Amino acid sequence: MLHKQPKSKDILYGIHPAMEAIRAHKSVERILLQKGIHGENFKGLFQLIREKNIPFQYVPQEKLNHFTRGNHQGVVCLISPIDYESIYDIVPFLYEQGKTPFLLFLDRVTDVRNIGAIARTAYCAGVDAIVIPSKNSARLNEDAVKSSAGALHKIPVCRHDNPKEVLEYLKQSGIQLLACTERAQRPYYDESYQDPLCILMGSEGEGIEPAHLALCDKQIAIPMVGDLESLNVSVATGIVLFEVLRQRQQ
């Protein structure tokens, strides 16, 4: 299977360009570092990565060479085409505007096109913001933006390092956490969605992180016939989100 590479404008090569991107507050998706890299310049970069909580990963030199034939100095910096926001800013703003928060939390959803399709659906269904963990989530590159039909430039996306802390904050803010999982007994259409809420959707393979599921106030399921274990996550998300919209418009 061929893997499409991120477009060149999403990638920076070298230690100093990576440091400048971080200092300029660009939305750095992840920094790939060559295994065994060392030196004073690298120490400066690594210190900056730690200070700013930038996701990073050590990889073999061959993987970095796959991005470019030029001199990458053991560093490849992946830049997101969207600007991330903070849920800690968005929730107070929603309440100040007199809105009933409607949030979506995507847990361990790693397929880029699924993320894009979900963002498009979420925007059309009136979701106020999407929350994703920094780790174990799809990279929001140009393919994700294209799949979203531009919705990723219109709906706030919040990426956080400590998703459990975020969920606890939402609960403390009066927002109900509602997990959609095939293990639940209550059908999604029997639930009321009039109060402030955050819908949690997990990946088709692993589902919602158990620690996150334990924080949820309620669980709902989409009834199905047949012997398939689950729906595509973007389809399942659309079903639930538009039920929320239907109820709130009544």
Tab-separated table of N, CA and C in Angstrom, residues 14-102:
chain	number	residue	atom	x	y	z
A	14	GLY	N	15.476	20.501	9.880
A	14	GLY	CA	16.623	21.096	10.542
A	14	GLY	C	16.318	21.618	11.938
A	15	ILE	N	17.375	21.767	12.727
A	15	ILE	CA	17.248	22.174	14.128
A	15	ILE	C	16.744	23.604	14.256
A	16	HIS	N	17.387	24.542	13.579
A	16	HIS	CA	17.018	25.955	13.733
A	16	HIS	C	15.621	26.270	13.196
A	17	PRO	N	15.229	25.749	12.018
A	17	PRO	CA	13.852	25.983	11.573
A	17	PRO	C	12.810	25.452	12.563
A	18	ALA	N	13.099	24.302	13.167
A	18	ALA	CA	12.166	23.741	14.155
A	18	ALA	C	12.075	24.654	15.370
A	19	MET	N	13.223	25.165	15.831
A	19	MET	CA	13.228	26.061	16.990
A	19	MET	C	12.479	27.355	16.688
A	20	GLU	N	12.657	27.873	15.486
A	20	GLU	CA	11.975	29.118	15.118
A	20	GLU	C	10.465	28.907	15.018
A	21	ALA	N	10.055	27.742	14.541
A	21	ALA	CA	8.625	27.447	14.445
A	21	ALA	C	7.989	27.407	15.828
A	22	ILE	N	8.690	26.808	16.778
A	22	ILE	CA	8.173	26.740	18.150
A	22	ILE	C	8.109	28.136	18.763
A	23	ARG	N	9.162	28.910	18.572
A	23	ARG	CA	9.200	30.262	19.148
A	23	ARG	C	8.161	31.184	18.512
A	24	ALA	N	7.802	30.901	17.261
A	24	ALA	CA	6.808	31.719	16.571
A	24	ALA	C	5.383	31.253	16.878
A	25	HIS	N	5.260	30.267	17.778
A	25	HIS	CA	3.955	29.753	18.216
A	25	HIS	C	3.160	29.127	17.067
A	26	LYS	N	3.872	28.524	16.118
A	26	LYS	CA	3.187	27.798	15.056
A	26	LYS	C	2.578	26.513	15.641
A	27	SER	N	1.551	26.009	14.995
A	27	SER	CA	0.896	24.788	15.471
A	27	SER	C	1.729	23.579	15.060
A	28	VAL	N	2.708	23.254	15.886
A	28	VAL	CA	3.579	22.119	15.603
A	28	VAL	C	2.837	20.836	15.972
A	29	GLU	N	2.635	19.995	14.987
A	29	GLU	CA	1.916	18.739	15.209
A	29	GLU	C	2.793	17.740	15.950
A	30	ARG	N	4.017	17.581	15.468
A	30	ARG	CA	4.950	16.631	16.063
A	30	ARG	C	6.337	16.888	15.499
A	31	ILE	N	7.357	16.587	16.303
A	31	ILE	CA	8.733	16.703	15.821
A	31	ILE	C	9.371	15.321	15.845
A	32	LEU	N	9.907	14.932	14.707
A	32	LEU	CA	10.589	13.646	14.586
A	32	LEU	C	12.083	13.854	14.766
A	33	LEU	N	12.678	13.100	15.674
A	33	LEU	CA	14.091	13.246	15.997
A	33	LEU	C	14.831	11.949	15.683
A	34	GLN	N	15.982	12.094	15.079
A	34	GLN	CA	16.769	10.914	14.733
A	34	GLN	C	17.324	10.266	15.993
A	35	LYS	N	17.203	8.955	16.068
A	35	LYS	CA	17.757	8.225	17.216
A	35	LYS	C	19.261	8.464	17.318
A	36	GLY	N	19.729	8.743	18.527
A	36	GLY	CA	21.150	8.950	18.747
A	36	GLY	C	21.637	10.361	18.485
A	37	ILE	N	20.749	11.264	18.108
A	37	ILE	CA	21.150	12.639	17.830
A	37	ILE	C	21.662	13.308	19.107
A	38	HIS	N	22.700	14.155	18.964
A	38	HIS	CA	23.263	14.846	20.123
A	38	HIS	C	23.938	16.122	19.653
A	39	GLY	N	24.501	16.876	20.574
A	39	GLY	CA	25.153	18.138	20.243
A	39	GLY	C	24.490	19.302	20.963
A	40	GLU	N	25.185	20.418	21.054
A	40	GLU	CA	24.684	21.572	21.786
A	40	GLU	C	23.423	22.155	21.146
A	41	ASN	N	23.403	22.239	19.816
A	41	ASN	CA	22.216	22.777	19.147
A	41	ASN	C	20.993	21.906	19.414
A	42	PHE	N	21.216	20.598	19.385
A	42	PHE	CA	20.101	19.703	19.657
A	42	PHE	C	19.611	19.851	21.101
A	43	LYS	N	20.528	20.044	22.024
A	43	LYS	CA	20.136	20.223	23.431
A	43	LYS	C	19.214	21.437	23.574
A	44	GLY	N	19.536	22.490	22.827
A	44	GLY	CA	18.697	23.690	22.870
A	44	GLY	C	17.303	23.416	22.336
A	45	LEU	N	17.232	22.666	21.232
A	45	LEU	CA	15.940	22.313	20.653
A	45	LEU	C	15.148	21.430	21.607
A	46	PHE	N	15.818	20.441	22.181
A	46	PHE	CA	15.111	19.503	23.045
A	46	PHE	C	14.578	20.202	24.299
A	47	GLN	N	15.334	21.138	24.811
A	47	GLN	CA	14.881	21.910	25.972
A	47	GLN	C	13.617	22.702	25.623
A	48	LEU	N	13.604	23.267	24.423
A	48	LEU	CA	12.448	24.039	23.964
A	48	LEU	C	11.230	23.135	23.774
A	49	ILE	N	11.471	21.945	23.230
A	49	ILE	CA	10.389	20.973	23.046
A	49	ILE	C	9.753	20.629	24.385
A	50	ARG	N	10.587	20.409	25.395
A	50	ARG	CA	10.092	20.063	26.720
A	50	ARG	C	9.337	21.231	27.355
A	51	GLU	N	9.884	22.426	27.206
A	51	GLU	CA	9.260	23.602	27.810
A	51	GLU	C	7.875	23.871	27.244
A	52	LYS	N	7.717	23.649	25.947
A	52	LYS	CA	6.457	23.964	25.269
A	52	LYS	C	5.539	22.749	25.110
A	53	ASN	N	5.964	21.602	25.688
A	53	ASN	CA	5.155	20.372	25.607
A	53	ASN	C	4.820	19.984	24.167
A	54	ILE	N	5.816	20.071	23.293
A	54	ILE	CA	5.622	19.692	21.893
A	54	ILE	C	5.742	18.166	21.759
A	55	PRO	N	4.778	17.500	21.138
A	55	PRO	CA	4.898	16.051	20.925
A	55	PRO	C	6.122	15.740	20.061
A	56	PHE	N	6.881	14.724	20.459
A	56	PHE	CA	8.067	14.350	19.679
A	56	PHE	C	8.203	12.833	19.670
A	57	GLN	N	9.019	12.366	18.732
A	57	GLN	CA	9.210	10.927	18.586
A	57	GLN	C	10.596	10.663	18.020
A	58	TYR	N	11.309	9.703	18.611
A	58	TYR	CA	12.602	9.285	18.073
A	58	TYR	C	12.374	8.240	16.990
A	59	VAL	N	13.002	8.437	15.845
A	59	VAL	CA	12.807	7.527	14.714
A	59	VAL	C	14.154	7.224	14.069
A	60	PRO	N	14.238	6.143	13.293
A	60	PRO	CA	15.482	5.838	12.572
A	60	PRO	C	15.764	6.900	11.512
A	61	GLN	N	17.027	7.049	11.159
A	61	GLN	CA	17.423	8.027	10.144
A	61	GLN	C	16.712	7.761	8.821
A	62	GLU	N	16.466	6.480	8.523
A	62	GLU	CA	15.823	6.125	7.259
A	62	GLU	C	14.442	6.770	7.127
A	63	LYS	N	13.739	6.884	8.231
A	63	LYS	CA	12.407	7.498	8.170
A	63	LYS	C	12.512	8.980	7.861
A	64	LEU	N	13.500	9.639	8.421
A	64	LEU	CA	13.686	11.067	8.130
A	64	LEU	C	14.125	11.256	6.683
A	65	ASN	N	14.965	10.359	6.193
A	65	ASN	CA	15.417	10.438	4.801
A	65	ASN	C	14.251	10.271	3.832
A	66	HIS	N	13.203	9.619	4.298
A	66	HIS	CA	12.027	9.409	3.451
A	66	HIS	C	11.294	10.723	3.179
A	67	PHE	N	11.465	11.700	4.080
A	67	PHE	CA	10.820	13.000	3.918
A	67	PHE	C	11.591	13.900	2.959
A	68	THR	N	12.902	13.793	2.977
A	68	THR	CA	13.718	14.678	2.145
A	68	THR	C	15.087	14.066	1.875
A	69	ARG	N	15.673	14.423	0.729
A	69	ARG	CA	17.040	14.002	0.412
A	69	ARG	C	18.047	15.050	0.869
A	70	GLY	N	17.528	16.173	1.337
A	70	GLY	CA	18.400	17.248	1.809
A	70	GLY	C	18.930	16.979	3.210
A	71	ASN	N	19.639	17.958	3.765
A	71	ASN	CA	20.228	17.836	5.088
A	71	ASN	C	19.209	18.215	6.148
A	72	HIS	N	18.602	17.220	6.754
A	72	HIS	CA	17.580	17.488	7.769
A	72	HIS	C	18.158	17.630	9.173
A	73	GLN	N	19.462	17.355	9.333
A	73	GLN	CA	20.143	17.466	10.627
A	73	GLN	C	19.522	16.593	11.714
A	74	GLY	N	18.806	15.563	11.291
A	74	GLY	CA	18.202	14.670	12.274
A	74	GLY	C	16.909	15.186	12.861
A	75	VAL	N	16.325	16.207	12.209
A	75	VAL	CA	15.096	16.810	12.749
A	75	VAL	C	14.104	17.095	11.624
A	76	VAL	N	12.890	16.595	11.776
A	76	VAL	CA	11.796	16.922	10.870
A	76	VAL	C	10.636	17.430	11.721
A	77	CYS	N	10.156	18.615	11.397
A	77	CYS	CA	9.097	19.272	12.163
A	77	CYS	C	7.819	19.293	11.326
A	78	LEU	N	6.778	18.653	11.812
A	78	LEU	CA	5.500	18.578	11.106
A	78	LEU	C	4.581	19.690	11.608
A	79	ILE	N	4.167	20.562	10.699
A	79	ILE	CA	3.333	21.716	11.048
A	79	ILE	C	1.881	21.439	10.663
A	80	SER	N	0.968	21.741	11.568
A	80	SER	CA	-0.450	21.573	11.277
A	80	SER	C	-0.952	22.742	10.442
A	81	PRO	N	-1.816	22.484	9.465
A	81	PRO	CA	-2.378	23.576	8.660
A	81	PRO	C	-3.482	24.340	9.397
A	82	ILE	N	-3.855	23.874	10.594
A	82	ILE	CA	-4.863	24.587	11.380
A	82	ILE	C	-4.248	25.086	12.680
A	83	ASP	N	-4.867	26.081	13.266
A	83	ASP	CA	-4.420	26.609	14.558
A	83	ASP	C	-5.277	26.011	15.664
A	84	TYR	N	-4.632	25.390	16.625
A	84	TYR	CA	-5.354	24.781	17.734
A	84	TYR	C	-5.769	25.835	18.761
A	85	GLU	N	-6.874	25.546	19.446
A	85	GLU	CA	-7.351	26.413	20.506
A	85	GLU	C	-7.377	25.642	21.816
A	86	SER	N	-7.695	26.330	22.913
A	86	SER	CA	-7.724	25.694	24.223
A	86	SER	C	-9.159	25.565	24.709
A	87	ILE	N	-9.518	24.374	25.156
A	87	ILE	CA	-10.861	24.165	25.681
A	87	ILE	C	-11.087	24.992	26.940
A	88	TYR	N	-9.995	25.328	27.624
A	88	TYR	CA	-10.103	26.125	28.851
A	88	TYR	C	-10.494	27.570	28.540
A	89	ASP	N	-10.309	27.991	27.326
A	89	ASP	CA	-10.770	29.320	26.889
A	89	ASP	C	-12.176	29.243	26.295
A	90	ILE	N	-12.458	28.146	25.613
A	90	ILE	CA	-13.717	28.039	24.883
A	90	ILE	C	-14.921	27.854	25.806
A	91	VAL	N	-14.788	26.997	26.816
A	91	VAL	CA	-15.933	26.725	27.700
A	91	VAL	C	-16.437	27.985	28.400
A	92	PRO	N	-15.577	28.788	29.041
A	92	PRO	CA	-16.078	30.031	29.656
A	92	PRO	C	-16.711	30.966	28.634
A	93	PHE	N	-16.141	31.036	27.439
A	93	PHE	CA	-16.689	31.895	26.385
A	93	PHE	C	-18.102	31.453	26.002
A	94	LEU	N	-18.326	30.150	25.888
A	94	LEU	CA	-19.648	29.643	25.524
A	94	LEU	C	-20.684	30.022	26.579
A	95	TYR	N	-20.312	29.866	27.840
A	95	TYR	CA	-21.243	30.222	28.912
A	95	TYR	C	-21.507	31.727	28.933
A	96	GLU	N	-20.465	32.519	28.685
A	96	GLU	CA	-20.627	33.977	28.662
A	96	GLU	C	-21.574	34.409	27.551
A	97	GLN	N	-21.576	33.644	26.446
A	97	GLN	CA	-22.452	33.952	25.319
A	97	GLN	C	-23.876	33.426	25.523
A	98	GLY	N	-24.112	32.779	26.659
A	98	GLY	CA	-25.432	32.236	26.941
A	98	GLY	C	-25.743	30.959	26.181
A	99	LYS	N	-24.712	30.278	25.681
A	99	LYS	CA	-24.927	29.060	24.917
A	99	LYS	C	-24.942	27.830	25.822
A	100	THR	N	-25.544	26.765	25.333
A	100	THR	CA	-25.498	25.466	26.000
A	100	THR	C	-24.411	24.657	25.308
A	101	PRO	N	-23.252	24.491	25.940
A	101	PRO	CA	-22.116	23.850	25.267
A	101	PRO	C	-22.452	22.489	24.659
A	102	PHE	N	-21.965	22.317	23.446
A	102	PHE	CA	-22.125	21.071	22.693
A	102	PHE	C	-20.743	20.729	22.151
